[in-house]
Amino acid sequence: DGEVMCSAPASASVGQVSVMVTDASGSDVVGMLLEYEYFAQPRISGLSPSRGSIIGGGMLSVHGEGFMDGGVQCRFGTGGSSPVAALMVSSTVVKCLAPARTEPGAVRVEVSVNDGVDFTAGGLEYEYELEPIVESLSPSTGSSSTAGQVVTVVGQNFVVSDTLLCYFGDDSLGRALYISSTMMTCTAPARSVGTVSVSISINGVERSQTSVVFEYASERRIGGLTPSRGPKSGGTAVTIGVAGSFKGGESVLCYFGSSSVWGAVQSDSSSVVCTARGVKSVGTVKVRLADENGVAGILGEENYEYYSEPVVQR
């Protein structure tokens, strides 16, 4: 009993051949012919996605040709990298889970169809990147009935990518906009009232392991101004009614045209008092409300009229 290791010679064609094990005199030492199959070397033409987190665990689709079942494995990098099991989808697609790595960087992905003995030699690079971390949202609240609200995501390890995505709950949005390694913007979809977890993806497949809560609140809309006019010198306390309610401690900016002032949310939670700024000339401006970052979280606008101060004559 024992094993004999032989190095298969090259073959001009694919197919099965018979293998005989002999001793130095040419005598058969096995007592039977064995079958060995030559196959065409598989070729890799694409990876999807081509990047992922060093945490690993993302499903990678390897595209190419010549894949066959019965011992398919993927190898990420060389130099002793352990191969991982793969799933053959077809002769042109193999799927495997990217293993974890200790540091970011590019590795070459190769495929074996004979249990890891032989691997392709023309693989493609897979880029390992630091795991993105989601820390906060601005604003963290939006209207439940409004699609297209822009939300700024603050965190760490964001990268430039054509496959950036934001997830609001289980809904994936179109491509997000990269601002910097610590900031990106996402477009929130319309949803019913409630809270969802917001996470991101740098490769369009894997979600970040960190997430933060975004609240969909009932739609709020400006309901009217009292008074709706005041002197151009400013200083008028204007009460702005809102259909909907403010949250405790919510900060509100009041815009009179392009200038803004902080508003004081009233105890009824459905109105805010803003002091009109002075202007140089009389006329009508649009009044709207926004959050502390200048993001419009309350719909609608109302007209406010500036007039010249009356002059009392004796």
PDB file of C-alpha atoms in Angstrom:
ATOM      1  CA  ASP A   1       0.000   0.000   0.000  1.00  0.00           C
ATOM      2  CA  GLY A   2       1.161   3.555  -0.686  1.00  0.00           C
ATOM      3  CA  GLU A   3       1.074   6.430  -3.112  1.00  0.00           C
ATOM      4  CA  VAL A   4       3.000   7.326  -6.207  1.00  0.00           C
ATOM      5  CA  MET A   5       3.094  10.930  -7.416  1.00  0.00           C
ATOM      6  CA  CYS A   6       3.521  11.483 -11.136  1.00  0.00           C
ATOM      7  CA  SER A   7       3.804  14.708 -13.097  1.00  0.00           C
ATOM      8  CA  ALA A   8       1.416  14.609 -16.056  1.00  0.00           C
ATOM      9  CA  PRO A   9       3.100  15.384 -19.368  1.00  0.00           C
ATOM     10  CA  ALA A  10       1.556  17.914 -21.738  1.00  0.00           C
ATOM     11  CA  SER A  11      -1.016  16.656 -24.221  1.00  0.00           C
ATOM     12  CA  ALA A  12      -1.828  17.986 -27.667  1.00  0.00           C
ATOM     13  CA  SER A  13      -5.537  17.262 -27.237  1.00  0.00           C
ATOM     14  CA  VAL A  14      -8.194  16.962 -24.577  1.00  0.00           C
ATOM     15  CA  GLY A  15      -9.771  13.682 -23.536  1.00  0.00           C
ATOM     16  CA  GLN A  16      -9.081  10.608 -21.433  1.00  0.00           C
ATOM     17  CA  VAL A  17      -5.888   8.546 -21.535  1.00  0.00           C
ATOM     18  CA  SER A  18      -4.876   5.360 -19.765  1.00  0.00           C
ATOM     19  CA  VAL A  19      -2.261   5.505 -17.035  1.00  0.00           C
ATOM     20  CA  MET A  20      -0.101   2.529 -16.084  1.00  0.00           C
ATOM     21  CA  VAL A  21       2.251   2.427 -13.107  1.00  0.00           C
ATOM     22  CA  THR A  22       5.340   0.282 -13.670  1.00  0.00           C
ATOM     23  CA  ASP A  23       8.569  -0.509 -11.877  1.00  0.00           C
ATOM     24  CA  ALA A  24      12.036  -0.005 -13.282  1.00  0.00           C
ATOM     25  CA  SER A  25      11.748  -3.179 -15.348  1.00  0.00           C
ATOM     26  CA  GLY A  26       8.479  -2.027 -16.941  1.00  0.00           C
ATOM     27  CA  SER A  27       6.276  -4.431 -14.983  1.00  0.00           C
ATOM     28  CA  ASP A  28       2.809  -3.258 -14.008  1.00  0.00           C
ATOM     29  CA  VAL A  29       2.788  -2.748 -10.232  1.00  0.00           C
ATOM     30  CA  VAL A  30      -0.896  -1.818  -9.900  1.00  0.00           C
ATOM     31  CA  GLY A  31      -2.476  -4.545 -11.903  1.00  0.00           C
ATOM     32  CA  MET A  32      -4.940  -2.300 -13.700  1.00  0.00           C
ATOM     33  CA  LEU A  33      -5.107   0.662 -16.030  1.00  0.00           C
ATOM     34  CA  LEU A  34      -6.207   3.996 -14.580  1.00  0.00           C
ATOM     35  CA  GLU A  35      -7.993   6.767 -16.437  1.00  0.00           C
ATOM     36  CA  TYR A  36      -6.728  10.356 -16.519  1.00  0.00           C
ATOM     37  CA  GLU A  37      -8.561  13.218 -18.266  1.00  0.00           C
ATOM     38  CA  TYR A  38      -6.896  16.121 -20.040  1.00  0.00           C
ATOM     39  CA  PHE A  39      -9.082  19.232 -20.233  1.00  0.00           C
ATOM     40  CA  ALA A  40      -8.728  22.622 -21.866  1.00  0.00           C
ATOM     41  CA  GLN A  41      -7.290  25.170 -19.445  1.00  0.00           C
ATOM     42  CA  PRO A  42     -10.141  27.371 -18.118  1.00  0.00           C
ATOM     43  CA  ARG A  43      -9.828  31.099 -18.783  1.00  0.00           C
ATOM     44  CA  ILE A  44     -10.985  33.982 -16.552  1.00  0.00           C
ATOM     45  CA  SER A  45     -12.381  37.080 -18.278  1.00  0.00           C
ATOM     46  CA  GLY A  46     -14.113  39.045 -15.508  1.00  0.00           C
ATOM     47  CA  LEU A  47     -14.906  39.420 -11.797  1.00  0.00           C
ATOM     48  CA  SER A  48     -18.137  40.767 -10.356  1.00  0.00           C
ATOM     49  CA  PRO A  49     -17.665  42.579  -8.083  1.00  0.00           C
ATOM     50  CA  SER A  50     -13.974  43.323  -8.509  1.00  0.00           C
ATOM     51  CA  ARG A  51     -13.540  44.808  -5.018  1.00  0.00           C
ATOM     52  CA  GLY A  52     -14.680  44.112  -1.475  1.00  0.00           C
ATOM     53  CA  SER A  53     -14.044  44.517   2.244  1.00  0.00           C
ATOM     54  CA  ILE A  54     -11.102  42.900   4.025  1.00  0.00           C
ATOM     55  CA  ILE A  55     -13.728  41.345   6.331  1.00  0.00           C
ATOM     56  CA  GLY A  56     -14.537  38.971   3.474  1.00  0.00           C
ATOM     57  CA  GLY A  57     -17.678  36.919   3.013  1.00  0.00           C
ATOM     58  CA  GLY A  58     -18.854  38.650  -0.157  1.00  0.00           C
ATOM     59  CA  MET A  59     -20.104  36.505  -3.017  1.00  0.00           C
ATOM     60  CA  LEU A  60     -17.883  36.842  -6.074  1.00  0.00           C
ATOM     61  CA  SER A  61     -18.894  35.791  -9.579  1.00  0.00           C
ATOM     62  CA  VAL A  62     -15.970  34.689 -11.737  1.00  0.00           C
ATOM     63  CA  HIS A  63     -16.703  34.881 -15.456  1.00  0.00           C
ATOM     64  CA  GLY A  64     -14.778  33.012 -18.091  1.00  0.00           C
ATOM     65  CA  GLU A  65     -14.894  29.804 -20.092  1.00  0.00           C
ATOM     66  CA  GLY A  66     -13.987  26.160 -19.736  1.00  0.00           C
ATOM     67  CA  PHE A  67     -15.270  25.721 -16.168  1.00  0.00           C
ATOM     68  CA  MET A  68     -16.411  22.212 -15.260  1.00  0.00           C
ATOM     69  CA  ASP A  69     -17.948  20.573 -12.225  1.00  0.00           C
ATOM     70  CA  GLY A  70     -16.256  18.174  -9.858  1.00  0.00           C
ATOM     71  CA  GLY A  71     -13.672  19.971  -7.763  1.00  0.00           C
ATOM     72  CA  VAL A  72     -14.077  23.701  -8.505  1.00  0.00           C
ATOM     73  CA  GLN A  73     -12.090  26.028  -6.221  1.00  0.00           C
ATOM     74  CA  CYS A  74     -11.047  29.674  -6.146  1.00  0.00           C
ATOM     75  CA  ARG A  75      -7.746  31.038  -4.924  1.00  0.00           C
ATOM     76  CA  PHE A  76      -7.278  34.649  -3.827  1.00  0.00           C
ATOM     77  CA  GLY A  77      -3.615  35.520  -4.170  1.00  0.00           C
ATOM     78  CA  THR A  78      -0.565  33.257  -4.260  1.00  0.00           C
ATOM     79  CA  GLY A  79       2.220  32.463  -1.845  1.00  0.00           C
ATOM     80  CA  GLY A  80       0.441  29.857   0.201  1.00  0.00           C
ATOM     81  CA  SER A  81      -3.075  31.299   0.026  1.00  0.00           C
ATOM     82  CA  SER A  82      -5.571  28.567   0.834  1.00  0.00           C
ATOM     83  CA  PRO A  83      -8.148  27.933  -1.888  1.00  0.00           C
ATOM     84  CA  VAL A  84     -11.857  28.227  -1.089  1.00  0.00           C
ATOM     85  CA  ALA A  85     -14.716  26.064  -2.279  1.00  0.00           C
ATOM     86  CA  ALA A  86     -16.622  27.317  -5.295  1.00  0.00           C
ATOM     87  CA  LEU A  87     -19.995  26.708  -6.908  1.00  0.00           C
ATOM     88  CA  MET A  88     -20.117  26.049 -10.603  1.00  0.00           C
ATOM     89  CA  VAL A  89     -23.094  27.876 -12.102  1.00  0.00           C
ATOM     90  CA  SER A  90     -22.260  27.123 -15.723  1.00  0.00           C
ATOM     91  CA  SER A  91     -19.255  26.558 -17.941  1.00  0.00           C
ATOM     92  CA  THR A  92     -18.801  30.345 -17.976  1.00  0.00           C
ATOM     93  CA  VAL A  93     -19.626  31.342 -14.365  1.00  0.00           C
ATOM     94  CA  VAL A  94     -18.232  30.191 -11.027  1.00  0.00           C
ATOM     95  CA  LYS A  95     -19.211  31.677  -7.653  1.00  0.00           C
ATOM     96  CA  CYS A  96     -17.088  31.758  -4.503  1.00  0.00           C
ATOM     97  CA  LEU A  97     -16.950  33.633  -1.198  1.00  0.00           C
ATOM     98  CA  ALA A  98     -14.057  36.045  -0.804  1.00  0.00           C
ATOM     99  CA  PRO A  99     -11.990  35.083   2.246  1.00  0.00           C
ATOM    100  CA  ALA A 100     -10.977  37.637   4.867  1.00  0.00           C
ATOM    101  CA  ARG A 101      -7.606  39.369   4.711  1.00  0.00           C
ATOM    102  CA  THR A 102      -5.646  41.320   7.282  1.00  0.00           C
ATOM    103  CA  GLU A 103      -4.880  44.344   5.129  1.00  0.00           C
ATOM    104  CA  PRO A 104      -6.132  46.064   1.959  1.00  0.00           C
ATOM    105  CA  GLY A 105      -4.550  45.503  -1.422  1.00  0.00           C
ATOM    106  CA  ALA A 106      -4.977  43.740  -4.751  1.00  0.00           C
ATOM    107  CA  VAL A 107      -4.766  39.963  -5.141  1.00  0.00           C
ATOM    108  CA  ARG A 108      -5.094  37.799  -8.217  1.00  0.00           C
ATOM    109  CA  VAL A 109      -8.051  35.424  -8.401  1.00  0.00           C
ATOM    110  CA  GLU A 110      -7.493  32.037 -10.042  1.00  0.00           C
ATOM    111  CA  VAL A 111      -9.791  29.021 -10.518  1.00  0.00           C
ATOM    112  CA  SER A 112      -9.116  25.281 -10.307  1.00  0.00           C
ATOM    113  CA  VAL A 113     -11.393  22.581 -11.702  1.00  0.00           C
ATOM    114  CA  ASN A 114      -9.418  19.619 -10.293  1.00  0.00           C
ATOM    115  CA  ASP A 115      -9.623  20.097  -6.527  1.00  0.00           C
ATOM    116  CA  GLY A 116      -6.937  22.758  -6.278  1.00  0.00           C
ATOM    117  CA  VAL A 117      -4.123  20.842  -7.969  1.00  0.00           C
ATOM    118  CA  ASP A 118      -3.902  23.082 -11.050  1.00  0.00           C
ATOM    119  CA  PHE A 119      -5.050  26.704 -11.222  1.00  0.00           C
ATOM    120  CA  THR A 120      -5.536  29.100 -14.095  1.00  0.00           C
ATOM    121  CA  ALA A 121      -2.535  31.302 -14.763  1.00  0.00           C
ATOM    122  CA  GLY A 122      -4.234  34.401 -16.185  1.00  0.00           C
ATOM    123  CA  GLY A 123      -6.543  35.490 -13.378  1.00  0.00           C
ATOM    124  CA  LEU A 124      -7.759  39.016 -12.674  1.00  0.00           C
ATOM    125  CA  GLU A 125      -7.160  41.303  -9.723  1.00  0.00           C
ATOM    126  CA  TYR A 126      -9.610  41.634  -6.832  1.00  0.00           C
ATOM    127  CA  GLU A 127      -9.158  44.743  -4.680  1.00  0.00           C
ATOM    128  CA  TYR A 128      -9.474  44.352  -0.909  1.00  0.00           C
ATOM    129  CA  GLU A 129     -10.432  47.585   0.856  1.00  0.00           C
ATOM    130  CA  LEU A 130     -10.982  48.680   4.434  1.00  0.00           C
ATOM    131  CA  GLU A 131     -14.493  48.021   5.708  1.00  0.00           C
ATOM    132  CA  PRO A 132     -16.602  51.191   5.295  1.00  0.00           C
ATOM    133  CA  ILE A 133     -18.018  52.523   8.563  1.00  0.00           C
ATOM    134  CA  VAL A 134     -21.290  54.481   8.723  1.00  0.00           C
ATOM    135  CA  GLU A 135     -21.400  56.893  11.674  1.00  0.00           C
ATOM    136  CA  SER A 136     -24.166  59.458  11.141  1.00  0.00           C
ATOM    137  CA  LEU A 137     -26.736  60.944   8.744  1.00  0.00           C
ATOM    138  CA  SER A 138     -27.690  64.522   8.013  1.00  0.00           C
ATOM    139  CA  PRO A 139     -30.570  64.947   8.100  1.00  0.00           C
ATOM    140  CA  SER A 140     -31.553  61.857  10.041  1.00  0.00           C
ATOM    141  CA  THR A 141     -35.264  62.494   9.441  1.00  0.00           C
ATOM    142  CA  GLY A 142     -37.212  62.898   6.224  1.00  0.00           C
ATOM    143  CA  SER A 143     -40.743  63.082   4.911  1.00  0.00           C
ATOM    144  CA  SER A 144     -42.480  59.766   4.393  1.00  0.00           C
ATOM    145  CA  SER A 145     -44.224  60.843   1.209  1.00  0.00           C
ATOM    146  CA  THR A 146     -41.330  62.530  -0.557  1.00  0.00           C
ATOM    147  CA  ALA A 147     -38.875  60.733  -2.790  1.00  0.00           C
ATOM    148  CA  GLY A 148     -35.535  62.201  -3.750  1.00  0.00           C
ATOM    149  CA  GLN A 149     -34.500  63.662  -0.388  1.00  0.00           C
ATOM    150  CA  VAL A 150     -30.707  64.005  -0.301  1.00  0.00           C
ATOM    151  CA  VAL A 151     -29.068  62.561   2.815  1.00  0.00           C
ATOM    152  CA  THR A 152     -25.403  63.075   3.703  1.00  0.00           C
ATOM    153  CA  VAL A 153     -23.701  59.995   5.151  1.00  0.00           C
ATOM    154  CA  VAL A 154     -20.703  60.594   7.413  1.00  0.00           C
ATOM    155  CA  GLY A 155     -18.275  57.801   8.264  1.00  0.00           C
ATOM    156  CA  GLN A 156     -14.897  56.295   7.414  1.00  0.00           C
ATOM    157  CA  ASN A 157     -13.172  54.401   4.604  1.00  0.00           C
ATOM    158  CA  PHE A 158     -15.421  55.573   1.755  1.00  0.00           C
ATOM    159  CA  VAL A 159     -13.879  55.111  -1.703  1.00  0.00           C
ATOM    160  CA  VAL A 160     -14.461  56.333  -5.232  1.00  0.00           C
ATOM    161  CA  SER A 161     -16.473  53.623  -6.955  1.00  0.00           C
ATOM    162  CA  ASP A 162     -18.917  53.262  -9.845  1.00  0.00           C
ATOM    163  CA  THR A 163     -20.890  50.819  -7.697  1.00  0.00           C
ATOM    164  CA  LEU A 164     -21.521  52.918  -4.562  1.00  0.00           C
ATOM    165  CA  LEU A 165     -24.994  52.227  -3.184  1.00  0.00           C
ATOM    166  CA  CYS A 166     -27.051  53.286  -0.203  1.00  0.00           C
ATOM    167  CA  TYR A 167     -29.565  50.965   1.430  1.00  0.00           C
ATOM    168  CA  PHE A 168     -32.596  52.349   3.253  1.00  0.00           C
ATOM    169  CA  GLY A 169     -33.830  49.186   4.902  1.00  0.00           C
ATOM    170  CA  ASP A 170     -33.971  46.551   2.167  1.00  0.00           C
ATOM    171  CA  ASP A 171     -34.241  49.086  -0.650  1.00  0.00           C
ATOM    172  CA  SER A 172     -31.096  49.787  -2.640  1.00  0.00           C
ATOM    173  CA  LEU A 173     -30.852  53.169  -4.280  1.00  0.00           C
ATOM    174  CA  GLY A 174     -29.059  54.155  -7.442  1.00  0.00           C
ATOM    175  CA  ARG A 175     -25.421  55.132  -7.342  1.00  0.00           C
ATOM    176  CA  ALA A 176     -24.498  57.321  -4.424  1.00  0.00           C
ATOM    177  CA  LEU A 177     -22.225  60.339  -4.767  1.00  0.00           C
ATOM    178  CA  TYR A 178     -18.729  60.160  -3.285  1.00  0.00           C
ATOM    179  CA  ILE A 179     -17.620  63.381  -1.592  1.00  0.00           C
ATOM    180  CA  SER A 180     -14.582  62.282   0.406  1.00  0.00           C
ATOM    181  CA  SER A 181     -13.271  59.307   2.368  1.00  0.00           C
ATOM    182  CA  THR A 182     -15.553  60.395   5.227  1.00  0.00           C
ATOM    183  CA  MET A 183     -18.614  61.723   3.376  1.00  0.00           C
ATOM    184  CA  MET A 184     -21.047  60.684   0.654  1.00  0.00           C
ATOM    185  CA  THR A 185     -24.596  61.612  -0.305  1.00  0.00           C
ATOM    186  CA  CYS A 186     -27.543  59.304  -0.923  1.00  0.00           C
ATOM    187  CA  THR A 187     -31.044  59.805  -2.286  1.00  0.00           C
ATOM    188  CA  ALA A 188     -33.762  58.520   0.018  1.00  0.00           C
ATOM    189  CA  PRO A 189     -36.771  56.743  -1.508  1.00  0.00           C
ATOM    190  CA  ALA A 190     -40.328  57.445  -0.420  1.00  0.00           C
ATOM    191  CA  ARG A 191     -41.477  55.094   2.338  1.00  0.00           C
ATOM    192  CA  SER A 192     -44.211  54.812   4.942  1.00  0.00           C
ATOM    193  CA  VAL A 193     -43.813  56.391   8.391  1.00  0.00           C
ATOM    194  CA  GLY A 194     -41.243  54.584  10.552  1.00  0.00           C
ATOM    195  CA  THR A 195     -37.517  54.000  10.946  1.00  0.00           C
ATOM    196  CA  VAL A 196     -35.079  52.095   8.748  1.00  0.00           C
ATOM    197  CA  SER A 197     -31.406  51.213   8.985  1.00  0.00           C
ATOM    198  CA  VAL A 198     -29.173  52.944   6.460  1.00  0.00           C
ATOM    199  CA  SER A 199     -26.050  51.125   5.283  1.00  0.00           C
ATOM    200  CA  ILE A 200     -23.827  51.497   2.228  1.00  0.00           C
ATOM    201  CA  SER A 201     -22.076  49.298  -0.296  1.00  0.00           C
ATOM    202  CA  ILE A 202     -18.840  50.063  -2.098  1.00  0.00           C
ATOM    203  CA  ASN A 203     -19.170  47.227  -4.607  1.00  0.00           C
ATOM    204  CA  GLY A 204     -22.924  47.050  -5.162  1.00  0.00           C
ATOM    205  CA  VAL A 205     -23.154  43.632  -3.481  1.00  0.00           C
ATOM    206  CA  GLU A 206     -21.892  43.676   0.112  1.00  0.00           C
ATOM    207  CA  ARG A 207     -23.492  45.950   2.696  1.00  0.00           C
ATOM    208  CA  SER A 208     -21.448  47.679   5.353  1.00  0.00           C
ATOM    209  CA  GLN A 209     -21.650  45.963   8.729  1.00  0.00           C
ATOM    210  CA  THR A 210     -22.396  49.301  10.408  1.00  0.00           C
ATOM    211  CA  SER A 211     -25.600  51.261   9.897  1.00  0.00           C
ATOM    212  CA  VAL A 212     -27.525  54.163  11.418  1.00  0.00           C
ATOM    213  CA  VAL A 213     -31.233  54.875  11.760  1.00  0.00           C
ATOM    214  CA  PHE A 214     -33.153  57.164   9.410  1.00  0.00           C
ATOM    215  CA  GLU A 215     -36.658  58.194  10.435  1.00  0.00           C
ATOM    216  CA  TYR A 216     -39.491  58.675   7.979  1.00  0.00           C
ATOM    217  CA  ALA A 217     -41.888  61.150   9.590  1.00  0.00           C
ATOM    218  CA  SER A 218     -45.322  62.322   8.546  1.00  0.00           C
ATOM    219  CA  GLU A 219     -45.178  65.015   5.907  1.00  0.00           C
ATOM    220  CA  ARG A 220     -44.868  68.506   7.337  1.00  0.00           C
ATOM    221  CA  ARG A 221     -45.904  71.598   5.432  1.00  0.00           C
ATOM    222  CA  ILE A 222     -45.962  75.320   6.166  1.00  0.00           C
ATOM    223  CA  GLY A 223     -49.534  76.344   6.959  1.00  0.00           C
ATOM    224  CA  GLY A 224     -49.374  80.147   7.115  1.00  0.00           C
ATOM    225  CA  LEU A 225     -47.648  83.232   8.561  1.00  0.00           C
ATOM    226  CA  THR A 226     -48.904  85.527  11.329  1.00  0.00           C
ATOM    227  CA  PRO A 227     -48.397  88.343  10.551  1.00  0.00           C
ATOM    228  CA  SER A 228     -47.650  88.000   6.846  1.00  0.00           C
ATOM    229  CA  ARG A 229     -46.151  91.489   6.514  1.00  0.00           C
ATOM    230  CA  GLY A 230     -43.866  93.775   8.478  1.00  0.00           C
ATOM    231  CA  PRO A 231     -41.587  96.822   8.232  1.00  0.00           C
ATOM    232  CA  LYS A 232     -38.444  96.584   6.118  1.00  0.00           C
ATOM    233  CA  SER A 233     -36.369  97.428   9.205  1.00  0.00           C
ATOM    234  CA  GLY A 234     -37.095  93.903  10.435  1.00  0.00           C
ATOM    235  CA  GLY A 235     -37.619  92.767  14.009  1.00  0.00           C
ATOM    236  CA  THR A 236     -41.164  91.449  13.503  1.00  0.00           C
ATOM    237  CA  ALA A 237     -41.892  88.214  15.355  1.00  0.00           C
ATOM    238  CA  VAL A 238     -43.532  85.980  12.744  1.00  0.00           C
ATOM    239  CA  THR A 239     -45.377  82.841  13.828  1.00  0.00           C
ATOM    240  CA  ILE A 240     -45.194  80.129  11.178  1.00  0.00           C
ATOM    241  CA  GLY A 241     -47.772  77.399  11.491  1.00  0.00           C
ATOM    242  CA  VAL A 242     -46.886  73.882  10.376  1.00  0.00           C
ATOM    243  CA  ALA A 243     -49.161  71.017   9.410  1.00  0.00           C
ATOM    244  CA  GLY A 244     -47.380  68.284  11.329  1.00  0.00           C
ATOM    245  CA  SER A 245     -45.334  68.459  14.506  1.00  0.00           C
ATOM    246  CA  PHE A 246     -41.792  69.285  15.551  1.00  0.00           C
ATOM    247  CA  LYS A 247     -39.744  66.936  17.670  1.00  0.00           C
ATOM    248  CA  GLY A 248     -38.445  67.941  21.063  1.00  0.00           C
ATOM    249  CA  GLY A 249     -35.168  69.820  20.769  1.00  0.00           C
ATOM    250  CA  GLU A 250     -35.435  70.149  16.987  1.00  0.00           C
ATOM    251  CA  SER A 251     -33.521  73.114  15.549  1.00  0.00           C
ATOM    252  CA  VAL A 252     -35.209  75.095  12.784  1.00  0.00           C
ATOM    253  CA  LEU A 253     -33.859  77.682  10.360  1.00  0.00           C
ATOM    254  CA  CYS A 254     -36.278  80.266   8.971  1.00  0.00           C
ATOM    255  CA  TYR A 255     -35.436  81.650   5.546  1.00  0.00           C
ATOM    256  CA  PHE A 256     -36.760  85.076   4.540  1.00  0.00           C
ATOM    257  CA  GLY A 257     -35.662  85.052   0.941  1.00  0.00           C
ATOM    258  CA  SER A 258     -31.971  84.118   1.005  1.00  0.00           C
ATOM    259  CA  SER A 259     -31.274  85.256   4.589  1.00  0.00           C
ATOM    260  CA  SER A 260     -31.877  82.946   7.533  1.00  0.00           C
ATOM    261  CA  VAL A 261     -32.534  83.227  11.257  1.00  0.00           C
ATOM    262  CA  TRP A 262     -32.976  80.613  13.966  1.00  0.00           C
ATOM    263  CA  GLY A 263     -36.576  79.901  14.868  1.00  0.00           C
ATOM    264  CA  ALA A 264     -38.052  79.114  18.267  1.00  0.00           C
ATOM    265  CA  VAL A 265     -40.251  76.015  18.283  1.00  0.00           C
ATOM    266  CA  GLN A 266     -43.348  76.687  20.370  1.00  0.00           C
ATOM    267  CA  SER A 267     -44.756  74.507  23.136  1.00  0.00           C
ATOM    268  CA  ASP A 268     -47.618  73.355  20.875  1.00  0.00           C
ATOM    269  CA  SER A 269     -44.965  71.664  18.652  1.00  0.00           C
ATOM    270  CA  SER A 270     -46.864  72.815  15.564  1.00  0.00           C
ATOM    271  CA  SER A 271     -45.512  76.329  15.119  1.00  0.00           C
ATOM    272  CA  VAL A 272     -42.253  78.229  15.173  1.00  0.00           C
ATOM    273  CA  VAL A 273     -41.573  81.921  15.825  1.00  0.00           C
ATOM    274  CA  CYS A 274     -38.961  83.633  13.654  1.00  0.00           C
ATOM    275  CA  THR A 275     -37.801  87.245  13.807  1.00  0.00           C
ATOM    276  CA  ALA A 276     -37.784  88.819  10.344  1.00  0.00           C
ATOM    277  CA  ARG A 277     -34.457  90.300   9.273  1.00  0.00           C
ATOM    278  CA  GLY A 278     -34.256  93.818   7.953  1.00  0.00           C
ATOM    279  CA  VAL A 279     -34.035  94.477   4.207  1.00  0.00           C
ATOM    280  CA  LYS A 280     -33.005  97.458   2.101  1.00  0.00           C
ATOM    281  CA  SER A 281     -36.128  97.715  -0.008  1.00  0.00           C
ATOM    282  CA  VAL A 282     -39.797  96.918   0.235  1.00  0.00           C
ATOM    283  CA  GLY A 283     -41.277  93.887  -1.506  1.00  0.00           C
ATOM    284  CA  THR A 284     -42.308  90.270  -1.089  1.00  0.00           C
ATOM    285  CA  VAL A 285     -39.989  87.374  -0.225  1.00  0.00           C
ATOM    286  CA  LYS A 286     -40.560  83.655   0.102  1.00  0.00           C
ATOM    287  CA  VAL A 287     -40.452  82.174   3.610  1.00  0.00           C
ATOM    288  CA  ARG A 288     -39.456  78.546   4.080  1.00  0.00           C
ATOM    289  CA  LEU A 289     -38.174  76.337   6.883  1.00  0.00           C
ATOM    290  CA  ALA A 290     -35.150  74.021   7.005  1.00  0.00           C
ATOM    291  CA  ASP A 291     -33.163  71.994   9.503  1.00  0.00           C
ATOM    292  CA  GLU A 292     -29.921  73.121  11.143  1.00  0.00           C
ATOM    293  CA  ASN A 293     -27.961  72.081   8.059  1.00  0.00           C
ATOM    294  CA  GLY A 294     -30.124  74.075   5.699  1.00  0.00           C
ATOM    295  CA  VAL A 295     -31.904  70.991   4.370  1.00  0.00           C
ATOM    296  CA  ALA A 296     -35.579  71.539   3.644  1.00  0.00           C
ATOM    297  CA  GLY A 297     -37.421  69.074   5.873  1.00  0.00           C
ATOM    298  CA  ILE A 298     -40.686  71.011   5.849  1.00  0.00           C
ATOM    299  CA  LEU A 299     -42.491  71.430   2.558  1.00  0.00           C
ATOM    300  CA  GLY A 300     -43.993  74.557   1.108  1.00  0.00           C
ATOM    301  CA  GLU A 301     -43.330  78.258   1.332  1.00  0.00           C
ATOM    302  CA  GLU A 302     -45.334  81.393   2.064  1.00  0.00           C
ATOM    303  CA  ASN A 303     -45.079  85.042   1.012  1.00  0.00           C
ATOM    304  CA  TYR A 304     -43.939  87.689   3.485  1.00  0.00           C
ATOM    305  CA  GLU A 305     -44.228  91.363   2.576  1.00  0.00           C
ATOM    306  CA  TYR A 306     -41.813  94.057   3.680  1.00  0.00           C
ATOM    307  CA  TYR A 307     -43.225  97.598   3.740  1.00  0.00           C
ATOM    308  CA  SER A 308     -41.879 101.050   4.552  1.00  0.00           C
ATOM    309  CA  GLU A 309     -42.419 102.090   8.168  1.00  0.00           C
ATOM    310  CA  PRO A 310     -45.341 104.468   8.593  1.00  0.00           C
ATOM    311  CA  VAL A 311     -44.409 108.024   9.574  1.00  0.00           C
ATOM    312  CA  VAL A 312     -46.537 109.801  12.167  1.00  0.00           C
ATOM    313  CA  GLN A 313     -46.854 113.546  11.531  1.00  0.00           C
ATOM    314  CA  ARG A 314     -48.163 116.175  13.910  1.00  0.00           C
TER     315      ARG A 314
END
